[in-house]
Amino acid sequence: PPLLAVKIASIIFATAVIFFFYFFLKRWQIRWPLFYTLILLSIPAFVFRINLAKAGPLSIIVLLIALSLIWQKRYWALGILSFFYVWLHGGWGLMIILAACAIISDLLINKWALKRINWKLIATVTIGLTAGLIINPSFPNNLQFYWEQVVQIGLINYQGIVAVGVEWYPMKITDFLTTNVLGWILTIGTFSVFLWRVKTGGATVNKEKFKQILTLYIFSGLLAVMTLKSMRFIEYFAPFFILANAFLLDFSLPQNFSPRDEIKKFWKKNAVNKIIVSYLLITWLVVFIGKNIELRDFTVKGFSWQYLAGASEWLKQNTPERSLIFHTQWSDWPMLFYHNSNNVYTAGMDPTFFYRYDQELYKTWVTIGARQETKPEEKIKNDFGTNILLLKLTEKKLLEQIEKNPQFVLKYEDKEAKIFEIQ
């Protein structure tokens, strides 16, 4: 069954990205990979995003593989990966940003020696992505789609005009900090160790290692800005932010450093140290468990997969195929479409496509939903070309207006929705 397949795929994708994160650390010989993986799993917003029925986790995996290929200078493989990234996920533009971060870090290490610009990397990513766009079953329509999705929705973002999904709205600074408590504690600890090593002269300069660290920090810094603009990017920011700290901490600590031995020494010194260690351990457990319980409580309060199934079935049986159904909330489209793909609907995901297609028609749709039209039947019939209206019982004010209008005849009713026909 499709819903079962979606659930299984979501579990596989979410699990895969955690494994790739862990083995990425192992591949680059970063100590204590499990520790950093557990910190990543303590970020509820990240865990929530990777468990959605989307290909987001696969996009993160592609970026991790791409970063390894960049550092290994395996350009042919990177070009092929870039090609398929376009086919896989709409976030392929992040490949350009990642490559740019690698080039900038290289320039910083080499004191902006422009002759050191990695033209092979630029050419590889550009050719791979361009080929993926052109050698594409959706070409040339995909170019218009990406213009709308990447530029208009992703970069410009009409959140002040269009009621877009919550993921496109900015993340509050307080939420940005509190959702990643352990990550920020790790950051403070990492920079403290790094500055101490620099001050004591213990940090040995390794250009390649430092380029990797710079790349990760520049990339995660840009992702942080993107997250503050649109909270959906937390799924990208979180893993690369943790990776940046992991690489810097590994770079800063002596090779013979053993956390277990140091904690034992610290523990044995006096009673105060025992209290400190116990407090830190308990705090970590409370935050880790608490955040995951919070996430679980949020996710179990979902909606039934049978939501709007009755109304959808009635529409399927009683309206012509491909006829338009007028509804006022775009977020209802996924369930309507899932239960009934015979009809078409006024608005789906993302409503910015609707706004960009016809701004005046979009405004009319909004005013009808907001009960600002005195004769909604005329607008629905003449402007939208349909005589079928679906309203949920939760749309009480609009429902009250429609039920008082003799032009709307009730055709179907259940505990979730009502369907009206315009005479």
GROMACS .gro file of C-alpha atoms in nm:
model
  423
    1PRO     CA    1   0.000   0.000   0.000
    2PRO     CA    2   0.129   0.350  -0.084
    3LEU     CA    3   0.108   0.487   0.271
    4LEU     CA    4   0.295   0.188   0.411
    5ALA     CA    5   0.560   0.230   0.141
    6VAL     CA    6   0.596   0.599   0.231
    7LYS     CA    7   0.642   0.516   0.598
    8ILE     CA    8   0.903   0.249   0.523
    9ALA     CA    9   1.088   0.483   0.284
   10SER     CA   10   1.089   0.760   0.546
   11ILE     CA   11   1.241   0.526   0.805
   12ILE     CA   12   1.507   0.404   0.561
   13PHE     CA   13   1.601   0.757   0.448
   14ALA     CA   14   1.619   0.895   0.804
   15THR     CA   15   1.828   0.600   0.923
   16ALA     CA   16   2.055   0.623   0.620
   17VAL     CA   17   2.144   0.988   0.679
   18ILE     CA   18   2.245   0.911   1.039
   19PHE     CA   19   2.466   0.622   0.923
   20PHE     CA   20   2.625   0.837   0.651
   21PHE     CA   21   2.693   1.112   0.906
   22TYR     CA   22   2.862   0.860   1.137
   23PHE     CA   23   3.070   0.698   0.861
   24PHE     CA   24   3.165   1.037   0.717
   25LEU     CA   25   3.334   1.109   1.051
   26LYS     CA   26   3.494   0.763   1.047
   27ARG     CA   27   3.614   0.809   0.688
   28TRP     CA   28   3.796   1.131   0.779
   29GLN     CA   29   3.935   0.976   1.098
   30ILE     CA   30   3.752   1.204   1.338
   31ARG     CA   31   3.760   1.058   1.687
   32TRP     CA   32   3.443   0.973   1.883
   33PRO     CA   33   3.198   0.971   1.588
   34LEU     CA   34   2.923   0.818   1.804
   35PHE     CA   35   2.944   1.113   2.043
   36TYR     CA   36   2.882   1.364   1.762
   37THR     CA   37   2.606   1.148   1.615
   38LEU     CA   38   2.424   1.148   1.949
   39ILE     CA   39   2.452   1.528   1.966
   40LEU     CA   40   2.301   1.549   1.618
   41LEU     CA   41   2.014   1.325   1.729
   42SER     CA   42   1.948   1.558   2.024
   43ILE     CA   43   1.830   1.831   1.783
   44PRO     CA   44   1.452   1.774   1.759
   45ALA     CA   45   1.398   2.005   1.461
   46PHE     CA   46   1.653   1.806   1.261
   47VAL     CA   47   1.508   1.469   1.363
   48PHE     CA   48   1.159   1.592   1.274
   49ARG     CA   49   1.264   1.715   0.930
   50ILE     CA   50   1.449   1.398   0.829
   51ASN     CA   51   1.146   1.189   0.925
   52LEU     CA   52   0.912   1.370   0.687
   53ALA     CA   53   0.796   1.183   0.377
   54LYS     CA   54   1.042   1.371   0.158
   55ALA     CA   55   1.377   1.315  -0.010
   56GLY     CA   56   1.553   1.565   0.219
   57PRO     CA   57   1.772   1.302   0.391
   58LEU     CA   58   1.893   1.180   0.051
   59SER     CA   59   1.993   1.537  -0.035
   60ILE     CA   60   2.203   1.556   0.282
   61ILE     CA   61   2.368   1.224   0.195
   62VAL     CA   62   2.453   1.354  -0.153
   63LEU     CA   63   2.618   1.663  -0.003
   64LEU     CA   64   2.824   1.450   0.237
   65ILE     CA   65   2.941   1.231  -0.051
   66ALA     CA   66   3.010   1.541  -0.262
   67LEU     CA   67   3.223   1.693   0.014
   68SER     CA   68   3.431   1.375   0.035
   69LEU     CA   69   3.477   1.374  -0.343
   70ILE     CA   70   3.583   1.741  -0.338
   71TRP     CA   71   3.844   1.675  -0.070
   72GLN     CA   72   3.968   1.367  -0.258
   73LYS     CA   73   3.972   1.560  -0.590
   74ARG     CA   74   3.766   1.288  -0.758
   75TYR     CA   75   3.613   1.519  -1.017
   76TRP     CA   76   3.465   1.264  -1.255
   77ALA     CA   77   3.266   1.105  -0.974
   78LEU     CA   78   3.164   1.451  -0.850
   79GLY     CA   79   3.039   1.545  -1.197
   80ILE     CA   80   2.826   1.230  -1.220
   81LEU     CA   81   2.691   1.289  -0.869
   82SER     CA   82   2.604   1.650  -0.960
   83PHE     CA   83   2.413   1.525  -1.264
   84PHE     CA   84   2.199   1.285  -1.063
   85TYR     CA   85   2.153   1.534  -0.778
   86VAL     CA   86   1.938   1.746  -1.012
   87TRP     CA   87   1.717   1.445  -1.079
   88LEU     CA   88   1.701   1.351  -0.711
   89HIS     CA   89   1.615   1.673  -0.528
   90GLY     CA   90   1.522   2.036  -0.582
   91GLY     CA   91   1.798   2.148  -0.346
   92TRP     CA   92   2.071   2.084  -0.604
   93GLY     CA   93   2.173   2.451  -0.581
   94LEU     CA   94   2.339   2.364  -0.249
   95MET     CA   95   2.604   2.178  -0.450
   96ILE     CA   96   2.710   2.512  -0.601
   97ILE     CA   97   2.727   2.671  -0.256
   98LEU     CA   98   2.928   2.379  -0.117
   99ALA     CA   99   3.179   2.395  -0.403
  100ALA     CA  100   3.206   2.774  -0.359
  101CYS     CA  101   3.280   2.727   0.013
  102ALA     CA  102   3.559   2.480  -0.071
  103ILE     CA  103   3.709   2.728  -0.319
  104ILE     CA  104   3.685   3.019  -0.072
  105SER     CA  105   3.852   2.817   0.204
  106ASP     CA  106   4.132   2.726  -0.038
  107LEU     CA  107   4.180   3.094  -0.124
  108LEU     CA  108   4.184   3.193   0.243
  109ILE     CA  109   4.452   2.936   0.321
  110ASN     CA  110   4.658   3.052   0.022
  111LYS     CA  111   4.619   3.425   0.100
  112TRP     CA  112   4.380   3.496  -0.189
  113ALA     CA  113   4.622   3.376  -0.456
  114LEU     CA  114   4.377   3.384  -0.748
  115LYS     CA  115   4.600   3.159  -0.955
  116ARG     CA  116   4.515   2.885  -0.703
  117ILE     CA  117   4.144   2.891  -0.791
  118ASN     CA  118   4.026   2.535  -0.849
  119TRP     CA  119   3.882   2.566  -1.199
  120LYS     CA  120   3.840   2.189  -1.224
  121LEU     CA  121   3.599   2.194  -0.932
  122ILE     CA  122   3.403   2.486  -1.079
  123ALA     CA  123   3.382   2.320  -1.421
  124THR     CA  124   3.288   1.978  -1.282
  125VAL     CA  125   2.996   2.100  -1.072
  126THR     CA  126   2.875   2.343  -1.340
  127ILE     CA  127   2.883   2.085  -1.619
  128GLY     CA  128   2.727   1.813  -1.401
  129LEU     CA  129   2.437   2.028  -1.282
  130THR     CA  130   2.378   2.182  -1.625
  131ALA     CA  131   2.371   1.837  -1.785
  132GLY     CA  132   2.124   1.722  -1.520
  133LEU     CA  133   1.895   2.013  -1.606
  134ILE     CA  134   1.911   1.964  -1.984
  135ILE     CA  135   1.929   1.583  -2.011
  136ASN     CA  136   1.608   1.560  -1.816
  137PRO     CA  137   1.264   1.411  -1.893
  138SER     CA  138   1.105   1.738  -1.778
  139PHE     CA  139   1.321   1.968  -1.992
  140PRO     CA  140   1.253   2.254  -2.071
  141ASN     CA  141   0.958   2.286  -1.830
  142ASN     CA  142   1.188   2.208  -1.537
  143LEU     CA  143   1.372   2.538  -1.595
  144GLN     CA  144   1.055   2.738  -1.531
  145PHE     CA  145   0.974   2.518  -1.233
  146TYR     CA  146   1.316   2.571  -1.074
  147TRP     CA  147   1.292   2.945  -1.141
  148GLU     CA  148   0.973   2.949  -0.939
  149GLN     CA  149   1.083   2.704  -0.669
  150VAL     CA  150   1.445   2.806  -0.615
  151VAL     CA  151   1.442   3.179  -0.694
  152GLN     CA  152   1.087   3.298  -0.635
  153ILE     CA  153   0.997   3.071  -0.342
  154GLY     CA  154   1.339   2.988  -0.196
  155LEU     CA  155   1.530   3.315  -0.236
  156ILE     CA  156   1.273   3.593  -0.278
  157ASN     CA  157   1.007   3.417  -0.066
  158TYR     CA  158   0.664   3.584  -0.069
  159GLN     CA  159   0.589   3.498   0.294
  160GLY     CA  160   0.465   3.855   0.357
  161ILE     CA  161   0.208   3.824   0.077
  162VAL     CA  162   0.135   3.452   0.043
  163ALA     CA  163   0.042   3.224   0.333
  164VAL     CA  164   0.319   2.974   0.262
  165GLY     CA  165   0.400   2.664   0.465
  166VAL     CA  166   0.542   2.718   0.812
  167GLU     CA  167   0.880   2.579   0.700
  168TRP     CA  168   0.936   2.886   0.480
  169TYR     CA  169   0.901   3.135   0.766
  170PRO     CA  170   1.205   3.261   0.961
  171MET     CA  171   1.320   3.070   1.265
  172LYS     CA  172   1.330   3.285   1.577
  173ILE     CA  173   1.674   3.340   1.726
  174THR     CA  174   1.554   3.191   2.056
  175ASP     CA  175   1.429   2.876   1.879
  176PHE     CA  176   1.749   2.859   1.677
  177LEU     CA  177   1.951   2.855   2.000
  178THR     CA  178   1.726   2.638   2.219
  179THR     CA  179   1.663   2.366   1.959
  180ASN     CA  180   2.036   2.298   1.944
  181VAL     CA  181   2.144   2.336   2.307
  182LEU     CA  182   2.404   2.058   2.305
  183GLY     CA  183   2.538   2.177   1.970
  184TRP     CA  184   2.605   2.524   2.108
  185ILE     CA  185   2.764   2.379   2.422
  186LEU     CA  186   2.988   2.175   2.190
  187THR     CA  187   3.073   2.493   1.997
  188ILE     CA  188   3.174   2.682   2.311
  189GLY     CA  189   3.385   2.389   2.428
  190THR     CA  190   3.544   2.344   2.085
  191PHE     CA  191   3.651   2.706   2.048
  192SER     CA  192   3.775   2.714   2.408
  193VAL     CA  193   4.001   2.415   2.339
  194PHE     CA  194   4.113   2.560   2.005
  195LEU     CA  195   4.206   2.899   2.156
  196TRP     CA  196   4.385   2.727   2.443
  197ARG     CA  197   4.588   2.516   2.199
  198VAL     CA  198   4.675   2.823   1.991
  199LYS     CA  199   4.780   3.015   2.301
  200THR     CA  200   4.999   2.731   2.426
  201GLY     CA  201   5.142   2.672   2.080
  202GLY     CA  202   5.024   2.313   2.073
  203ALA     CA  203   4.820   2.330   1.751
  204THR     CA  204   5.027   2.221   1.453
  205VAL     CA  205   4.936   2.376   1.118
  206ASN     CA  206   4.799   2.128   0.866
  207LYS     CA  207   4.680   2.314   0.557
  208GLU     CA  208   4.459   2.038   0.420
  209LYS     CA  209   4.294   1.977   0.756
  210PHE     CA  210   4.237   2.346   0.812
  211LYS     CA  211   4.086   2.384   0.464
  212GLN     CA  212   3.836   2.115   0.555
  213ILE     CA  213   3.749   2.293   0.878
  214LEU     CA  214   3.708   2.629   0.701
  215THR     CA  215   3.488   2.472   0.434
  216LEU     CA  216   3.259   2.322   0.696
  217TYR     CA  217   3.234   2.643   0.899
  218ILE     CA  218   3.172   2.864   0.595
  219PHE     CA  219   2.909   2.624   0.461
  220SER     CA  220   2.735   2.582   0.798
  221GLY     CA  221   2.749   2.960   0.850
  222LEU     CA  222   2.564   3.017   0.522
  223LEU     CA  223   2.316   2.744   0.616
  224ALA     CA  224   2.261   2.920   0.950
  225VAL     CA  225   2.166   3.241   0.766
  226MET     CA  226   1.934   3.041   0.540
  227THR     CA  227   1.776   2.874   0.846
  228LEU     CA  228   1.710   3.210   1.010
  229LYS     CA  229   1.537   3.314   0.687
  230SER     CA  230   1.348   2.985   0.635
  231MET     CA  231   1.341   2.728   0.914
  232ARG     CA  232   1.330   2.434   0.670
  233PHE     CA  233   1.708   2.460   0.626
  234ILE     CA  234   1.768   2.338   0.982
  235GLU     CA  235   1.795   1.986   0.836
  236TYR     CA  236   2.107   2.097   0.645
  237PHE     CA  237   2.251   2.334   0.905
  238ALA     CA  238   2.246   2.086   1.196
  239PRO     CA  239   2.468   1.808   1.053
  240PHE     CA  240   2.723   2.039   0.891
  241PHE     CA  241   2.741   2.257   1.202
  242ILE     CA  242   2.815   1.952   1.417
  243LEU     CA  243   3.069   1.831   1.159
  244ALA     CA  244   3.248   2.168   1.166
  245ASN     CA  245   3.285   2.149   1.544
  246ALA     CA  246   3.389   1.783   1.530
  247PHE     CA  247   3.666   1.856   1.279
  248LEU     CA  248   3.794   2.159   1.472
  249LEU     CA  249   3.790   1.981   1.807
  250ASP     CA  250   3.972   1.681   1.660
  251PHE     CA  251   4.227   1.921   1.507
  252SER     CA  252   4.277   2.102   1.840
  253LEU     CA  253   4.312   1.809   2.077
  254PRO     CA  254   4.641   1.615   2.108
  255GLN     CA  255   4.643   1.279   1.929
  256ASN     CA  256   4.704   1.095   2.256
  257PHE     CA  257   4.411   1.268   2.428
  258SER     CA  258   4.170   1.021   2.591
  259PRO     CA  259   3.837   1.159   2.719
  260ARG     CA  260   3.791   0.855   2.942
  261ASP     CA  261   4.131   0.898   3.108
  262GLU     CA  262   4.084   1.274   3.151
  263ILE     CA  263   3.739   1.230   3.303
  264LYS     CA  264   3.876   0.966   3.543
  265LYS     CA  265   4.158   1.200   3.653
  266PHE     CA  266   3.916   1.489   3.692
  267TRP     CA  267   3.671   1.269   3.884
  268LYS     CA  268   3.931   1.143   4.132
  269LYS     CA  269   4.069   1.485   4.226
  270ASN     CA  270   3.796   1.599   4.467
  271ALA     CA  271   3.426   1.589   4.551
  272VAL     CA  272   3.352   1.912   4.361
  273ASN     CA  273   3.476   1.756   4.038
  274LYS     CA  274   3.250   1.456   4.096
  275ILE     CA  275   2.954   1.693   4.127
  276ILE     CA  276   3.052   1.876   3.807
  277VAL     CA  277   3.087   1.554   3.604
  278SER     CA  278   2.760   1.416   3.742
  279TYR     CA  279   2.581   1.742   3.670
  280LEU     CA  280   2.706   1.755   3.309
  281LEU     CA  281   2.613   1.391   3.246
  282ILE     CA  282   2.266   1.430   3.396
  283THR     CA  283   2.212   1.755   3.202
  284TRP     CA  284   2.308   1.584   2.876
  285LEU     CA  285   2.072   1.292   2.945
  286VAL     CA  286   1.785   1.522   3.045
  287VAL     CA  287   1.826   1.740   2.735
  288PHE     CA  288   1.867   1.442   2.500
  289ILE     CA  289   1.574   1.243   2.639
  290GLY     CA  290   1.358   1.552   2.695
  291LYS     CA  291   1.400   1.681   2.340
  292ASN     CA  292   1.313   1.342   2.192
  293ILE     CA  293   1.005   1.305   2.415
  294GLU     CA  294   0.902   1.655   2.306
  295LEU     CA  295   0.942   1.552   1.943
  296ARG     CA  296   0.746   1.230   1.995
  297ASP     CA  297   0.459   1.417   2.163
  298PHE     CA  298   0.448   1.655   1.868
  299THR     CA  299   0.449   1.388   1.599
  300VAL     CA  300   0.183   1.162   1.755
  301LYS     CA  301  -0.064   1.451   1.746
  302GLY     CA  302  -0.098   1.414   1.372
  303PHE     CA  303  -0.414   1.366   1.171
  304SER     CA  304  -0.588   1.056   1.045
  305TRP     CA  305  -0.490   0.917   0.708
  306GLN     CA  306  -0.866   0.898   0.643
  307TYR     CA  307  -0.899   1.275   0.679
  308LEU     CA  308  -1.144   1.409   0.413
  309ALA     CA  309  -1.176   1.059   0.267
  310GLY     CA  310  -1.557   1.070   0.274
  311ALA     CA  311  -1.582   1.406   0.096
  312SER     CA  312  -1.318   1.298  -0.155
  313GLU     CA  313  -1.507   0.980  -0.239
  314TRP     CA  314  -1.830   1.173  -0.293
  315LEU     CA  315  -1.650   1.412  -0.530
  316LYS     CA  316  -1.500   1.120  -0.720
  317GLN     CA  317  -1.841   0.959  -0.769
  318ASN     CA  318  -2.051   1.270  -0.834
  319THR     CA  319  -1.839   1.519  -1.031
  320PRO     CA  320  -1.692   1.499  -1.383
  321GLU     CA  321  -1.332   1.386  -1.416
  322ARG     CA  322  -1.082   1.676  -1.414
  323SER     CA  323  -1.349   1.918  -1.290
  324LEU     CA  324  -1.228   2.189  -1.052
  325ILE     CA  325  -1.309   2.176  -0.681
  326PHE     CA  326  -1.300   2.511  -0.501
  327HIS     CA  327  -1.147   2.494  -0.152
  328THR     CA  328  -0.999   2.774   0.056
  329GLN     CA  329  -0.703   2.614   0.237
  330TRP     CA  330  -0.412   2.495   0.026
  331SER     CA  331  -0.283   2.269   0.306
  332ASP     CA  332  -0.584   2.039   0.252
  333TRP     CA  333  -0.466   1.955  -0.098
  334PRO     CA  334  -0.237   1.658  -0.013
  335MET     CA  335  -0.518   1.457   0.149
  336LEU     CA  336  -0.774   1.560  -0.113
  337PHE     CA  337  -0.541   1.460  -0.394
  338TYR     CA  338  -0.437   1.137  -0.223
  339HIS     CA  339  -0.798   1.022  -0.182
  340ASN     CA  340  -0.918   1.160  -0.515
  341SER     CA  341  -0.690   1.234  -0.808
  342ASN     CA  342  -0.983   1.247  -1.053
  343ASN     CA  343  -1.050   1.612  -0.974
  344VAL     CA  344  -0.830   1.920  -0.978
  345TYR     CA  345  -0.815   2.174  -0.696
  346THR     CA  346  -0.783   2.550  -0.664
  347ALA     CA  347  -0.458   2.548  -0.468
  348GLY     CA  348  -0.189   2.299  -0.374
  349MET     CA  349   0.167   2.312  -0.252
  350ASP     CA  350   0.320   2.569  -0.271
  351PRO     CA  351   0.056   2.853  -0.300
  352THR     CA  352   0.330   3.081  -0.435
  353PHE     CA  353   0.286   2.902  -0.769
  354PHE     CA  354  -0.079   3.014  -0.763
  355TYR     CA  355   0.016   3.372  -0.677
  356ARG     CA  356   0.281   3.388  -0.947
  357TYR     CA  357   0.043   3.237  -1.205
  358ASP     CA  358  -0.233   3.497  -1.150
  359GLN     CA  359  -0.203   3.750  -0.869
  360GLU     CA  360  -0.555   3.889  -0.907
  361LEU     CA  361  -0.712   3.544  -0.906
  362TYR     CA  362  -0.506   3.452  -0.599
  363LYS     CA  363  -0.628   3.765  -0.418
  364THR     CA  364  -0.987   3.677  -0.508
  365TRP     CA  365  -0.936   3.327  -0.368
  366VAL     CA  366  -0.799   3.476  -0.043
  367THR     CA  367  -1.086   3.727  -0.005
  368ILE     CA  368  -1.345   3.452  -0.054
  369GLY     CA  369  -1.179   3.243   0.217
  370ALA     CA  370  -1.163   3.547   0.446
  371ARG     CA  371  -1.538   3.612   0.396
  372GLN     CA  372  -1.471   3.948   0.233
  373GLU     CA  373  -1.675   3.880  -0.082
  374THR     CA  374  -2.043   3.975  -0.067
  375LYS     CA  375  -2.132   3.746  -0.360
  376PRO     CA  376  -1.882   3.459  -0.347
  377GLU     CA  377  -2.099   3.244  -0.575
  378GLU     CA  378  -2.038   3.482  -0.868
  379LYS     CA  379  -1.662   3.489  -0.814
  380ILE     CA  380  -1.637   3.111  -0.779
  381LYS     CA  381  -1.852   3.047  -1.084
  382ASN     CA  382  -1.721   3.319  -1.316
  383ASP     CA  383  -1.357   3.362  -1.213
  384PHE     CA  384  -1.277   3.000  -1.127
  385GLY     CA  385  -1.519   2.827  -1.361
  386THR     CA  386  -1.662   2.580  -1.112
  387ASN     CA  387  -1.982   2.533  -0.915
  388ILE     CA  388  -1.853   2.294  -0.648
  389LEU     CA  389  -1.733   2.425  -0.311
  390LEU     CA  390  -1.576   2.215  -0.034
  391LEU     CA  391  -1.555   2.359   0.316
  392LYS     CA  392  -1.430   2.200   0.637
  393LEU     CA  393  -1.643   2.232   0.948
  394THR     CA  394  -1.357   2.424   1.112
  395GLU     CA  395  -1.410   2.712   0.865
  396LYS     CA  396  -1.699   2.833   1.078
  397LYS     CA  397  -1.728   3.196   0.968
  398LEU     CA  398  -1.719   3.122   0.597
  399LEU     CA  399  -1.948   2.825   0.648
  400GLU     CA  400  -2.199   3.052   0.821
  401GLN     CA  401  -2.193   3.292   0.524
  402ILE     CA  402  -2.235   3.013   0.269
  403GLU     CA  403  -2.520   2.841   0.453
  404LYS     CA  404  -2.717   3.167   0.461
  405ASN     CA  405  -2.677   3.209   0.085
  406PRO     CA  406  -2.961   3.036  -0.108
  407GLN     CA  407  -2.736   3.002  -0.415
  408PHE     CA  408  -2.536   2.733  -0.234
  409VAL     CA  409  -2.711   2.398  -0.206
  410LEU     CA  410  -2.573   2.139   0.038
  411LYS     CA  411  -2.491   1.814  -0.143
  412TYR     CA  412  -2.277   1.625   0.107
  413GLU     CA  413  -2.198   1.644   0.478
  414ASP     CA  414  -1.995   1.445   0.730
  415LYS     CA  415  -1.811   1.516   1.055
  416GLU     CA  416  -1.521   1.682   0.869
  417ALA     CA  417  -1.656   1.873   0.571
  418LYS     CA  418  -1.951   1.994   0.366
  419ILE     CA  419  -1.983   2.013  -0.012
  420PHE     CA  420  -2.203   2.273  -0.179
  421GLU     CA  421  -2.321   2.317  -0.537
  422ILE     CA  422  -2.383   2.666  -0.677
  423GLN     CA  423  -2.721   2.697  -0.849
   0.00000   0.00000   0.00000
